[in-house]
Amino acid sequence: MSAQLTGFAYLASSVLFIMALKGLSSPETARQGNRYGIIGMVIAIGTTLADPSVVSFELIIAGLVIGGAAGTIIAKKIEMTALPQLVAAFHSLVGLAAVFVGIGAFYNPEAYGIGTFGAINTGSIIELSLGLAIGAITFSGSIIAFAKLQGLMSGNPITFKFQHMLNAIIAACIVMLVITLVGGQTEGVFWSLAILSFAIGFLIIVPIGGADMPVVVSMLNSYSGWAAAGIGFTLSNPALIITGALVGSSGAILSYIMCKGMNRSIVNVLLGGFGGDTAAAGGASADTGDKNAKAGAAADAAFLMQNASKVIIVPGYGMAVAQAQHALREMCDILKAEGVEVAYAIHPVAGRMPGHMNVLLAEGNVPYDEVFELEEINHEFATADVAYVIGANDTTNPVAKTDPSSPIAGMPILDVEKAGTVLFVKRSLSPGYAGVDNPLFYSDNTLMLYGDAKKMTEEIVQALG
Amino acid sequence: MSAQLTGFAYLASSVLFIMALKGLSSPETARQGNRYGIIGMVIAIGTTLADPSVVSFELIIAGLVIGGAAGTIIAKKIEMTALPQLVAAFHSLVGLAAVFVGIGAFYNPEAYGIGTFGAINTGSIIELSLGLAIGAITFSGSIIAFAKLQGLMSGNPITFKFQHMLNAIIAACIVMLVITLVGGQTEGVFWSLAILSFAIGFLIIVPIGGADMPVVVSMLNSYSGWAAAGIGFTLSNPALIITGALVGSSGAILSYIMCKGMNRSIVNVLLGGFGGDTAAAGGASADTGDKNAKAGAAADAAFLMQNASKVIIVPGYGMAVAQAQHALREMCDILKAEGVEVAYAIHPVAGRMPGHMNVLLAEGNVPYDEVFELEEINHEFATADVAYVIGANDTTNPVAKTDPSSPIAGMPILDVEKAGTVLFVKRSLSPGYAGVDNPLFYSDNTLMLYGDAKKMTEEIVQALG
Amino acid sequence: MNSAAIQEQSATLATNAAKLAEEVEKLAQDASQLIDVQTAAATMDFLSLFTIFVLACFVGFYVVWSVTPALHSPLMAVTNAISSVIIVGGLLAAGPADMDFSKVMGFCAVTLASVNIFGGFIVTQRMLGMFKKKK
Amino acid sequence: MNSAAIQEQSATLATNAAKLAEEVEKLAQDASQLIDVQTAAATMDFLSLFTIFVLACFVGFYVVWSVTPALHSPLMAVTNAISSVIIVGGLLAAGPADMDFSKVMGFCAVTLASVNIFGGFIVTQRMLGMFKKKK
Ligand SMILES: NC(=O)c1ccc[n+]([C@@H]2O[C@H](COP(=O)([O-])OP(=O)(O)OC[C@H]3O[C@@H](n4cnc5c(N)ncnc54)[C@H](OP(=O)(O)O)[C@@H]3O)[C@@H](O)[C@H]2O)c1
Ligand SMILES: NC(=O)c1ccc[n+]([C@@H]2O[C@H](COP(=O)([O-])OP(=O)(O)OC[C@H]3O[C@@H](n4cnc5c(N)ncnc54)[C@H](OP(=O)(O)O)[C@@H]3O)[C@@H](O)[C@H]2O)c1
């Protein structure tokens, strides 16, 4: 293939990647978009394989087959509730792949046309070592994020004395090692850089609480995008540059959206020590003080909703944990059959990753045109008879509007309290992810439905039937 | 300045141009955006002046001063109602400038590094002659558009026999001349190309009605953008390529929006013979048939609006012609002082160019947060007591929804008929731009206020005071 | 000068000439290789420009759709102004030292484009200046 | 060969040599000019890449903001998949004929990136397949 043709092929694959993201602007075009993305990837790989320097295909085919099979099996088997940890796990693989590419380039720079072993061009060695470092950080950071999300290690922030100082020292060492590498490219320095980068990725993430992991994953995603763009500069490959910029923007924007949805700054998230097991340890009953929360049974809820003309469903993290989406849709089907208007209200940070609730509801066969974003539906609570809050908590907490000293102050909130009756399905009065007590539990028009989200909803279905 | 620095400067100016358009996403950031645009232009000009081949500055300074002064005076003096013709006039200048650049490049290709006189590189001569042709078409087309909009020539479509065939022949000749020019670069061929291009620009536009001119101007704008991008390829200048793509997209999207707002295709507009002086000749009274339209006086309108709780103003082309925006705002101020809720509803193709009404209302000091787009406000007519339709007609015509054979069938419409009372301020029962009679005039809840939009509104102000 | 010396000298000269010829050949080869590289760079160049063009179209698409409809008139005016960046071409034509026809053309282009640049930006600024929020 | 003829011949040779030297000089000049041009092309190259990068950031900004919030999870999955275009680096490392450490690294990179590519696109397709409209 001529150089020019190669260039056009890479451009085509970049354009297809852009189209893949563009498709996601609506569920109708999204599937076509994903197909564009696949074609783009096939073109990128095919073009590289046609490169004259690529002459031996056994290992490549082996890698594609082994990796492809593993990826396919994982993707087909995975539960939708486990999406956050899946993304983290996949993410660590990209990081590790970047590390391997970095090592490969260090030992065989001729394959990339960036110099010879021990004498790589200055620009390239800088880009290469930065790529290695960011890849390693992405890898170890994502591994910790995965372990915390999967429950393999405690979600609690792990903090110790002089933590920030230790991190600063390691970071300084990394910078020095990169500079040293420019001077003389010894293997020792190179491997030290790799090891320290793995270490700092680990150390940066352990103090961050389990529930903050999605922000961290997204941020690491953004970093790895910029790193890919950097490698694109080394290889003079516009496809890598464009894709890197796309991924970089995506990660940065998603982190921003999550932080804004929680009304926290990214620095606040990264400094850690927030959002540990409080959410996970929801089973323990909280201090109810001397306020009184009315408890109700499934039959009460069924009666209330049957006689309502409009019910708004507010799903949250608890619905995901309980896998209640199918039961929920069944309940809504019965209500709709009885002439009740049903809509779903999704808070931007409901659940544990952006868009998490939407995917789960879609899995439960809820049509996406019944599902609304906060701004679209918030004014409708005033005209709703019942708000059915299932496993959500912080995202409905009016303290965010009333108490400026609260950790969730300023966070946008679903105005469920404006509905005629608020039904809270949760196992106890314990707070949600942010650890802030919810005064709505003790409100006059609130009825608590204690129990697992799925079981309770199934009971309501029976009571309705 | 080194080649690299030059490149970065051009990149900076392109980014500033992008920021200029980005700023227009909200009135708050728009002024800052315009400043970015100005800085970008200064950088682009400064960078070119620093080019080593530019050594004589007298003529350049003279051109900048003369042109700059003329431009400044025009821009400061122009009435906001004359915006459509101003854009057309400016537009013709860009076209002519492109023609001059083309001629300059033909006679002194060394200045552009594209070859020598009579022996310009093949790629460059093609790009150059296309640039010349498009520039010439833009020039003569825009001049006609200007003359029609300014009333210097009749807005009526000028059609004659074999018109399309003549155009086709000329177009074929242009293509052949370009091909000939690649073979041998003689002055005769070059000038024939220029003259035929001027001619076809003229011939394409004359059969198009005056009121369709904004679509045409916007389309020519788009063409000129793509032409600029082409010249950018010749000069290997990314700033021209990027700017060209921006302008090209802008023109194409605006034409698309206008066509969609009128529910017509661009081909339909270009084939012409539609939208002549019907709108301009509104003074003549139309055939009212045996239907009955109730006429009212200013006092009736004042009484109705004073006692309303919500009034929606629907401005149209007639308001622009009558320059009624100041009187209108005065009227609304009085109503607001009396506790009446007032809002403005703008149809996407109200007036004669996109955003025309918004600029006029802004000139009349109407705050922009009282002005709403069709989709934002259309459902509110049902809760409004009065719709005050001032100089609008087609954009309120329910025939678009009811009669599929009407020329405006399928055009989105402001649902003024859902308001308690509809007040129509216009001089007669004659139809608007599309020449379609409006059944709303004869509706029970309609009151016609015959007269000039400005005078009538002033009378209402007096009646209110 | 004896004939032997002369013969020797001419032989040396001949060898030198041969060496020179060799060198010339080598240089010519190098030069042609360089030309090859340069051509490769030039095709890459068209590719870059084309890539830039494609991306700029995407940017244009998004940036224009993000413009609020209320500001479509200023949009028309400001694109008018920035499309006059074609003045760059006029400046290059008007720039050389010698007065000729092409320079006059450059002057005309610069003048017309300036009308547009100043006029376009100022009228946009005027329009935008009128957009005010409720007090 | 008489001395005059030899002298003449040697004179011709000398002139020829001088001419050759001149030519060599000219060629050397041309070559160095070409190198200049080539260097200019190379800087233009970084510039093109940088321009592409800047524009791609704008495109990324707009295209990601235009993603509907309901599809943010598929967005994360699909960016994950496309960021594995880094496989290009792995392929280049695994491509050469000789087996060495670097080739093994390339193989590992290709394998990991493939997990991601297949896994990412398939899980995205699975998610998107679940989004259905009201019947
Ligand atoms: N979406 C994102 O991108 C993202 C990212 C990072 C952080 N966050 C944070 O996550 C939080 C999300 O808010 P949210 O309202 O969705 O959830 P939440 O505030 O974390 O509350 C979830 C509630 O679900 C209940 N629950 C747990 N398991 C349950 C089960 N099996 N059955 C029934 N209920 C169960 C818990 O109460 P019990 O223990 O009493 O049952 C808990 O109070 C926000 O604070 C947000 O800032 C979100
Ligand atoms: N905005 C754009 O971008 C654009 C572009 C191209 C075409 N168009 C077309 O333009 C039309 C715009 O619709 P529109 O509703 O704004 O206007 P319209 O349908 O053209 O009607 C304007 C009305 O204003 C009245 N009028 C004229 N001068 C007046 C004066 N001095 N005082 C009071 N009334 C006066 C006329 O009636 P009397 O003669 O009875 O007074 C006429 O019926 C649409 O058909 C659209 O397709 C718009």
JSON list of C-alpha atoms in Angstrom, two decimals, chain B residues 80-239:
[
{"chain": "B", "resi": 80, "resn": "MET", "atom": "CA", "xyz": [-31.23, 47.12, 11.03]},
{"chain": "B", "resi": 81, "resn": "THR", "atom": "CA", "xyz": [-34.21, 46.53, 8.73]},
{"chain": "B", "resi": 82, "resn": "ALA", "atom": "CA", "xyz": [-31.80, 46.58, 5.79]},
{"chain": "B", "resi": 83, "resn": "LEU", "atom": "CA", "xyz": [-29.75, 43.66, 7.09]},
{"chain": "B", "resi": 84, "resn": "PRO", "atom": "CA", "xyz": [-30.65, 41.17, 4.34]},
{"chain": "B", "resi": 85, "resn": "GLN", "atom": "CA", "xyz": [-29.46, 43.48, 1.56]},
{"chain": "B", "resi": 86, "resn": "LEU", "atom": "CA", "xyz": [-26.37, 44.45, 3.58]},
{"chain": "B", "resi": 87, "resn": "VAL", "atom": "CA", "xyz": [-25.34, 40.83, 3.86]},
{"chain": "B", "resi": 88, "resn": "ALA", "atom": "CA", "xyz": [-25.94, 40.36, 0.14]},
{"chain": "B", "resi": 89, "resn": "ALA", "atom": "CA", "xyz": [-23.85, 43.45, -0.69]},
{"chain": "B", "resi": 90, "resn": "PHE", "atom": "CA", "xyz": [-20.95, 42.45, 1.55]},
{"chain": "B", "resi": 91, "resn": "HIS", "atom": "CA", "xyz": [-21.21, 39.09, 0.06]},
{"chain": "B", "resi": 92, "resn": "SER", "atom": "CA", "xyz": [-20.77, 40.33, -3.48]},
{"chain": "B", "resi": 93, "resn": "LEU", "atom": "CA", "xyz": [-17.57, 42.04, -2.33]},
{"chain": "B", "resi": 94, "resn": "VAL", "atom": "CA", "xyz": [-16.05, 38.77, -1.09]},
{"chain": "B", "resi": 95, "resn": "GLY", "atom": "CA", "xyz": [-16.88, 37.24, -4.44]},
{"chain": "B", "resi": 96, "resn": "LEU", "atom": "CA", "xyz": [-15.26, 40.08, -6.36]},
{"chain": "B", "resi": 97, "resn": "ALA", "atom": "CA", "xyz": [-12.21, 40.01, -4.08]},
{"chain": "B", "resi": 98, "resn": "ALA", "atom": "CA", "xyz": [-11.84, 36.30, -4.86]},
{"chain": "B", "resi": 99, "resn": "VAL", "atom": "CA", "xyz": [-11.99, 37.13, -8.58]},
{"chain": "B", "resi": 100, "resn": "PHE", "atom": "CA", "xyz": [-9.23, 39.72, -8.17]},
{"chain": "B", "resi": 101, "resn": "VAL", "atom": "CA", "xyz": [-7.11, 37.26, -6.23]},
{"chain": "B", "resi": 102, "resn": "GLY", "atom": "CA", "xyz": [-7.64, 34.76, -9.02]},
{"chain": "B", "resi": 103, "resn": "ILE", "atom": "CA", "xyz": [-6.59, 37.25, -11.68]},
{"chain": "B", "resi": 104, "resn": "GLY", "atom": "CA", "xyz": [-3.60, 38.35, -9.61]},
{"chain": "B", "resi": 105, "resn": "ALA", "atom": "CA", "xyz": [-2.53, 34.75, -9.20]},
{"chain": "B", "resi": 106, "resn": "PHE", "atom": "CA", "xyz": [-2.93, 34.09, -12.93]},
{"chain": "B", "resi": 107, "resn": "TYR", "atom": "CA", "xyz": [-0.69, 37.00, -13.91]},
{"chain": "B", "resi": 108, "resn": "ASN", "atom": "CA", "xyz": [1.85, 36.66, -11.11]},
{"chain": "B", "resi": 109, "resn": "PRO", "atom": "CA", "xyz": [1.85, 33.05, -9.96]},
{"chain": "B", "resi": 110, "resn": "GLU", "atom": "CA", "xyz": [5.36, 33.46, -8.51]},
{"chain": "B", "resi": 111, "resn": "ALA", "atom": "CA", "xyz": [3.93, 35.49, -5.63]},
{"chain": "B", "resi": 112, "resn": "TYR", "atom": "CA", "xyz": [2.00, 32.38, -4.58]},
{"chain": "B", "resi": 113, "resn": "GLY", "atom": "CA", "xyz": [4.70, 29.87, -5.44]},
{"chain": "B", "resi": 114, "resn": "ILE", "atom": "CA", "xyz": [2.44, 28.01, -7.86]},
{"chain": "B", "resi": 115, "resn": "GLY", "atom": "CA", "xyz": [4.52, 28.24, -11.05]},
{"chain": "B", "resi": 116, "resn": "THR", "atom": "CA", "xyz": [5.22, 30.93, -13.66]},
{"chain": "B", "resi": 117, "resn": "PHE", "atom": "CA", "xyz": [2.97, 32.97, -15.96]},
{"chain": "B", "resi": 118, "resn": "GLY", "atom": "CA", "xyz": [1.46, 30.66, -18.56]},
{"chain": "B", "resi": 119, "resn": "ALA", "atom": "CA", "xyz": [2.88, 27.62, -16.77]},
{"chain": "B", "resi": 120, "resn": "ILE", "atom": "CA", "xyz": [1.02, 27.25, -13.53]},
{"chain": "B", "resi": 121, "resn": "ASN", "atom": "CA", "xyz": [0.99, 23.77, -11.94]},
{"chain": "B", "resi": 122, "resn": "THR", "atom": "CA", "xyz": [-1.93, 21.67, -13.11]},
{"chain": "B", "resi": 123, "resn": "GLY", "atom": "CA", "xyz": [-3.47, 21.29, -9.65]},
{"chain": "B", "resi": 124, "resn": "SER", "atom": "CA", "xyz": [-3.16, 24.99, -8.97]},
{"chain": "B", "resi": 125, "resn": "ILE", "atom": "CA", "xyz": [-4.64, 26.15, -12.29]},
{"chain": "B", "resi": 126, "resn": "ILE", "atom": "CA", "xyz": [-7.70, 23.97, -11.68]},
{"chain": "B", "resi": 127, "resn": "GLU", "atom": "CA", "xyz": [-8.17, 25.26, -8.15]},
{"chain": "B", "resi": 128, "resn": "LEU", "atom": "CA", "xyz": [-7.51, 28.79, -9.32]},
{"chain": "B", "resi": 129, "resn": "SER", "atom": "CA", "xyz": [-10.01, 28.71, -12.17]},
{"chain": "B", "resi": 130, "resn": "LEU", "atom": "CA", "xyz": [-12.65, 27.11, -9.96]},
{"chain": "B", "resi": 131, "resn": "GLY", "atom": "CA", "xyz": [-12.00, 29.82, -7.36]},
{"chain": "B", "resi": 132, "resn": "LEU", "atom": "CA", "xyz": [-12.35, 32.47, -10.07]},
{"chain": "B", "resi": 133, "resn": "ALA", "atom": "CA", "xyz": [-15.60, 30.96, -11.37]},
{"chain": "B", "resi": 134, "resn": "ILE", "atom": "CA", "xyz": [-17.22, 30.57, -7.97]},
{"chain": "B", "resi": 135, "resn": "GLY", "atom": "CA", "xyz": [-16.08, 34.04, -6.95]},
{"chain": "B", "resi": 136, "resn": "ALA", "atom": "CA", "xyz": [-17.61, 35.54, -10.11]},
{"chain": "B", "resi": 137, "resn": "ILE", "atom": "CA", "xyz": [-20.88, 33.65, -9.63]},
{"chain": "B", "resi": 138, "resn": "THR", "atom": "CA", "xyz": [-21.00, 34.78, -6.00]},
{"chain": "B", "resi": 139, "resn": "PHE", "atom": "CA", "xyz": [-20.40, 38.36, -7.11]},
{"chain": "B", "resi": 140, "resn": "SER", "atom": "CA", "xyz": [-23.03, 38.66, -9.82]},
{"chain": "B", "resi": 141, "resn": "GLY", "atom": "CA", "xyz": [-25.53, 36.51, -7.96]},
{"chain": "B", "resi": 142, "resn": "SER", "atom": "CA", "xyz": [-25.20, 38.57, -4.80]},
{"chain": "B", "resi": 143, "resn": "ILE", "atom": "CA", "xyz": [-25.47, 41.82, -6.75]},
{"chain": "B", "resi": 144, "resn": "ILE", "atom": "CA", "xyz": [-28.83, 40.69, -8.14]},
{"chain": "B", "resi": 145, "resn": "ALA", "atom": "CA", "xyz": [-29.91, 39.51, -4.71]},
{"chain": "B", "resi": 146, "resn": "PHE", "atom": "CA", "xyz": [-28.94, 42.91, -3.33]},
{"chain": "B", "resi": 147, "resn": "ALA", "atom": "CA", "xyz": [-30.83, 44.77, -6.06]},
{"chain": "B", "resi": 148, "resn": "LYS", "atom": "CA", "xyz": [-33.96, 42.69, -5.50]},
{"chain": "B", "resi": 149, "resn": "LEU", "atom": "CA", "xyz": [-33.85, 43.05, -1.71]},
{"chain": "B", "resi": 150, "resn": "GLN", "atom": "CA", "xyz": [-33.13, 46.77, -1.85]},
{"chain": "B", "resi": 151, "resn": "GLY", "atom": "CA", "xyz": [-35.95, 47.28, -4.34]},
{"chain": "B", "resi": 152, "resn": "LEU", "atom": "CA", "xyz": [-33.56, 48.55, -7.05]},
{"chain": "B", "resi": 153, "resn": "MET", "atom": "CA", "xyz": [-35.12, 45.98, -9.34]},
{"chain": "B", "resi": 154, "resn": "SER", "atom": "CA", "xyz": [-38.45, 44.21, -9.22]},
{"chain": "B", "resi": 155, "resn": "GLY", "atom": "CA", "xyz": [-38.57, 41.27, -6.82]},
{"chain": "B", "resi": 156, "resn": "ASN", "atom": "CA", "xyz": [-40.63, 39.40, -9.41]},
{"chain": "B", "resi": 157, "resn": "PRO", "atom": "CA", "xyz": [-39.07, 36.26, -10.82]},
{"chain": "B", "resi": 158, "resn": "ILE", "atom": "CA", "xyz": [-37.78, 37.07, -14.31]},
{"chain": "B", "resi": 159, "resn": "THR", "atom": "CA", "xyz": [-38.39, 34.03, -16.45]},
{"chain": "B", "resi": 160, "resn": "PHE", "atom": "CA", "xyz": [-38.06, 33.51, -20.19]},
{"chain": "B", "resi": 161, "resn": "LYS", "atom": "CA", "xyz": [-38.12, 30.64, -22.61]},
{"chain": "B", "resi": 162, "resn": "PHE", "atom": "CA", "xyz": [-35.21, 28.19, -22.79]},
{"chain": "B", "resi": 163, "resn": "GLN", "atom": "CA", "xyz": [-33.84, 29.72, -19.59]},
{"chain": "B", "resi": 164, "resn": "HIS", "atom": "CA", "xyz": [-32.71, 26.46, -18.06]},
{"chain": "B", "resi": 165, "resn": "MET", "atom": "CA", "xyz": [-31.26, 25.34, -21.37]},
{"chain": "B", "resi": 166, "resn": "LEU", "atom": "CA", "xyz": [-29.24, 28.53, -21.71]},
{"chain": "B", "resi": 167, "resn": "ASN", "atom": "CA", "xyz": [-27.91, 28.06, -18.20]},
{"chain": "B", "resi": 168, "resn": "ALA", "atom": "CA", "xyz": [-26.97, 24.48, -18.97]},
{"chain": "B", "resi": 169, "resn": "ILE", "atom": "CA", "xyz": [-25.09, 25.55, -22.10]},
{"chain": "B", "resi": 170, "resn": "ILE", "atom": "CA", "xyz": [-23.15, 28.22, -20.24]},
{"chain": "B", "resi": 171, "resn": "ALA", "atom": "CA", "xyz": [-22.34, 25.80, -17.44]},
{"chain": "B", "resi": 172, "resn": "ALA", "atom": "CA", "xyz": [-21.02, 23.33, -20.00]},
{"chain": "B", "resi": 173, "resn": "CYS", "atom": "CA", "xyz": [-18.90, 26.06, -21.57]},
{"chain": "B", "resi": 174, "resn": "ILE", "atom": "CA", "xyz": [-17.44, 26.93, -18.16]},
{"chain": "B", "resi": 175, "resn": "VAL", "atom": "CA", "xyz": [-16.43, 23.33, -17.57]},
{"chain": "B", "resi": 176, "resn": "MET", "atom": "CA", "xyz": [-14.86, 23.16, -21.02]},
{"chain": "B", "resi": 177, "resn": "LEU", "atom": "CA", "xyz": [-12.96, 26.42, -20.50]},
{"chain": "B", "resi": 178, "resn": "VAL", "atom": "CA", "xyz": [-11.51, 25.09, -17.24]},
{"chain": "B", "resi": 179, "resn": "ILE", "atom": "CA", "xyz": [-10.35, 21.98, -19.06]},
{"chain": "B", "resi": 180, "resn": "THR", "atom": "CA", "xyz": [-8.89, 24.07, -21.90]},
{"chain": "B", "resi": 181, "resn": "LEU", "atom": "CA", "xyz": [-7.07, 26.18, -19.34]},
{"chain": "B", "resi": 182, "resn": "VAL", "atom": "CA", "xyz": [-5.34, 23.09, -18.00]},
{"chain": "B", "resi": 183, "resn": "GLY", "atom": "CA", "xyz": [-4.12, 22.34, -21.53]},
{"chain": "B", "resi": 184, "resn": "GLY", "atom": "CA", "xyz": [-2.89, 25.83, -22.44]},
{"chain": "B", "resi": 185, "resn": "GLN", "atom": "CA", "xyz": [-3.08, 28.86, -20.20]},
{"chain": "B", "resi": 186, "resn": "THR", "atom": "CA", "xyz": [-4.00, 31.64, -22.62]},
{"chain": "B", "resi": 187, "resn": "GLU", "atom": "CA", "xyz": [-5.39, 34.97, -21.45]},
{"chain": "B", "resi": 188, "resn": "GLY", "atom": "CA", "xyz": [-8.35, 34.72, -23.81]},
{"chain": "B", "resi": 189, "resn": "VAL", "atom": "CA", "xyz": [-9.61, 31.51, -22.28]},
{"chain": "B", "resi": 190, "resn": "PHE", "atom": "CA", "xyz": [-9.05, 32.88, -18.79]},
{"chain": "B", "resi": 191, "resn": "TRP", "atom": "CA", "xyz": [-11.09, 36.03, -19.41]},
{"chain": "B", "resi": 192, "resn": "SER", "atom": "CA", "xyz": [-13.84, 34.12, -21.21]},
{"chain": "B", "resi": 193, "resn": "LEU", "atom": "CA", "xyz": [-14.12, 31.97, -18.12]},
{"chain": "B", "resi": 194, "resn": "ALA", "atom": "CA", "xyz": [-14.47, 35.05, -15.93]},
{"chain": "B", "resi": 195, "resn": "ILE", "atom": "CA", "xyz": [-17.11, 36.64, -18.15]},
{"chain": "B", "resi": 196, "resn": "LEU", "atom": "CA", "xyz": [-19.20, 33.50, -18.54]},
{"chain": "B", "resi": 197, "resn": "SER", "atom": "CA", "xyz": [-19.09, 32.97, -14.78]},
{"chain": "B", "resi": 198, "resn": "PHE", "atom": "CA", "xyz": [-20.35, 36.49, -14.17]},
{"chain": "B", "resi": 199, "resn": "ALA", "atom": "CA", "xyz": [-23.10, 35.84, -16.70]},
{"chain": "B", "resi": 200, "resn": "ILE", "atom": "CA", "xyz": [-24.27, 32.58, -15.20]},
{"chain": "B", "resi": 201, "resn": "GLY", "atom": "CA", "xyz": [-24.37, 34.05, -11.68]},
{"chain": "B", "resi": 202, "resn": "PHE", "atom": "CA", "xyz": [-26.68, 36.70, -13.09]},
{"chain": "B", "resi": 203, "resn": "LEU", "atom": "CA", "xyz": [-28.85, 34.24, -15.01]},
{"chain": "B", "resi": 204, "resn": "ILE", "atom": "CA", "xyz": [-29.21, 31.78, -12.15]},
{"chain": "B", "resi": 205, "resn": "ILE", "atom": "CA", "xyz": [-30.51, 34.40, -9.74]},
{"chain": "B", "resi": 206, "resn": "VAL", "atom": "CA", "xyz": [-32.90, 36.51, -11.85]},
{"chain": "B", "resi": 207, "resn": "PRO", "atom": "CA", "xyz": [-35.65, 33.85, -12.03]},
{"chain": "B", "resi": 208, "resn": "ILE", "atom": "CA", "xyz": [-35.71, 33.54, -8.25]},
{"chain": "B", "resi": 209, "resn": "GLY", "atom": "CA", "xyz": [-38.27, 35.65, -6.38]},
{"chain": "B", "resi": 210, "resn": "GLY", "atom": "CA", "xyz": [-37.15, 38.52, -4.16]},
{"chain": "B", "resi": 211, "resn": "ALA", "atom": "CA", "xyz": [-38.30, 36.91, -0.96]},
{"chain": "B", "resi": 212, "resn": "ASP", "atom": "CA", "xyz": [-36.26, 33.78, -1.66]},
{"chain": "B", "resi": 213, "resn": "MET", "atom": "CA", "xyz": [-33.10, 35.84, -1.81]},
{"chain": "B", "resi": 214, "resn": "PRO", "atom": "CA", "xyz": [-32.00, 35.05, 1.78]},
{"chain": "B", "resi": 215, "resn": "VAL", "atom": "CA", "xyz": [-31.82, 31.35, 0.91]},
{"chain": "B", "resi": 216, "resn": "VAL", "atom": "CA", "xyz": [-29.83, 32.21, -2.20]},
{"chain": "B", "resi": 217, "resn": "VAL", "atom": "CA", "xyz": [-27.45, 34.52, -0.34]},
{"chain": "B", "resi": 218, "resn": "SER", "atom": "CA", "xyz": [-26.83, 31.87, 2.25]},
{"chain": "B", "resi": 219, "resn": "MET", "atom": "CA", "xyz": [-26.23, 29.24, -0.40]},
{"chain": "B", "resi": 220, "resn": "LEU", "atom": "CA", "xyz": [-23.77, 31.47, -2.26]},
{"chain": "B", "resi": 221, "resn": "ASN", "atom": "CA", "xyz": [-22.10, 32.07, 1.09]},
{"chain": "B", "resi": 222, "resn": "SER", "atom": "CA", "xyz": [-21.66, 28.36, 1.47]},
{"chain": "B", "resi": 223, "resn": "TYR", "atom": "CA", "xyz": [-20.17, 28.04, -2.03]},
{"chain": "B", "resi": 224, "resn": "SER", "atom": "CA", "xyz": [-17.71, 30.82, -1.37]},
{"chain": "B", "resi": 225, "resn": "GLY", "atom": "CA", "xyz": [-16.64, 29.04, 1.79]},
{"chain": "B", "resi": 226, "resn": "TRP", "atom": "CA", "xyz": [-15.82, 25.88, -0.14]},
{"chain": "B", "resi": 227, "resn": "ALA", "atom": "CA", "xyz": [-14.01, 28.02, -2.72]},
{"chain": "B", "resi": 228, "resn": "ALA", "atom": "CA", "xyz": [-11.89, 29.58, 0.02]},
{"chain": "B", "resi": 229, "resn": "ALA", "atom": "CA", "xyz": [-11.06, 26.11, 1.27]},
{"chain": "B", "resi": 230, "resn": "GLY", "atom": "CA", "xyz": [-9.99, 25.22, -2.28]},
{"chain": "B", "resi": 231, "resn": "ILE", "atom": "CA", "xyz": [-7.68, 28.23, -2.43]},
{"chain": "B", "resi": 232, "resn": "GLY", "atom": "CA", "xyz": [-6.35, 27.10, 0.94]},
{"chain": "B", "resi": 233, "resn": "PHE", "atom": "CA", "xyz": [-5.29, 23.82, -0.67]},
{"chain": "B", "resi": 234, "resn": "THR", "atom": "CA", "xyz": [-3.48, 25.78, -3.43]},
{"chain": "B", "resi": 235, "resn": "LEU", "atom": "CA", "xyz": [-1.61, 27.94, -0.94]},
{"chain": "B", "resi": 236, "resn": "SER", "atom": "CA", "xyz": [-1.17, 25.04, 1.55]},
{"chain": "B", "resi": 237, "resn": "ASN", "atom": "CA", "xyz": [-2.71, 27.40, 4.07]},
{"chain": "B", "resi": 238, "resn": "PRO", "atom": "CA", "xyz": [-4.67, 25.61, 6.84]},
{"chain": "B", "resi": 239, "resn": "ALA", "atom": "CA", "xyz": [-6.20, 28.91, 8.02]}
]
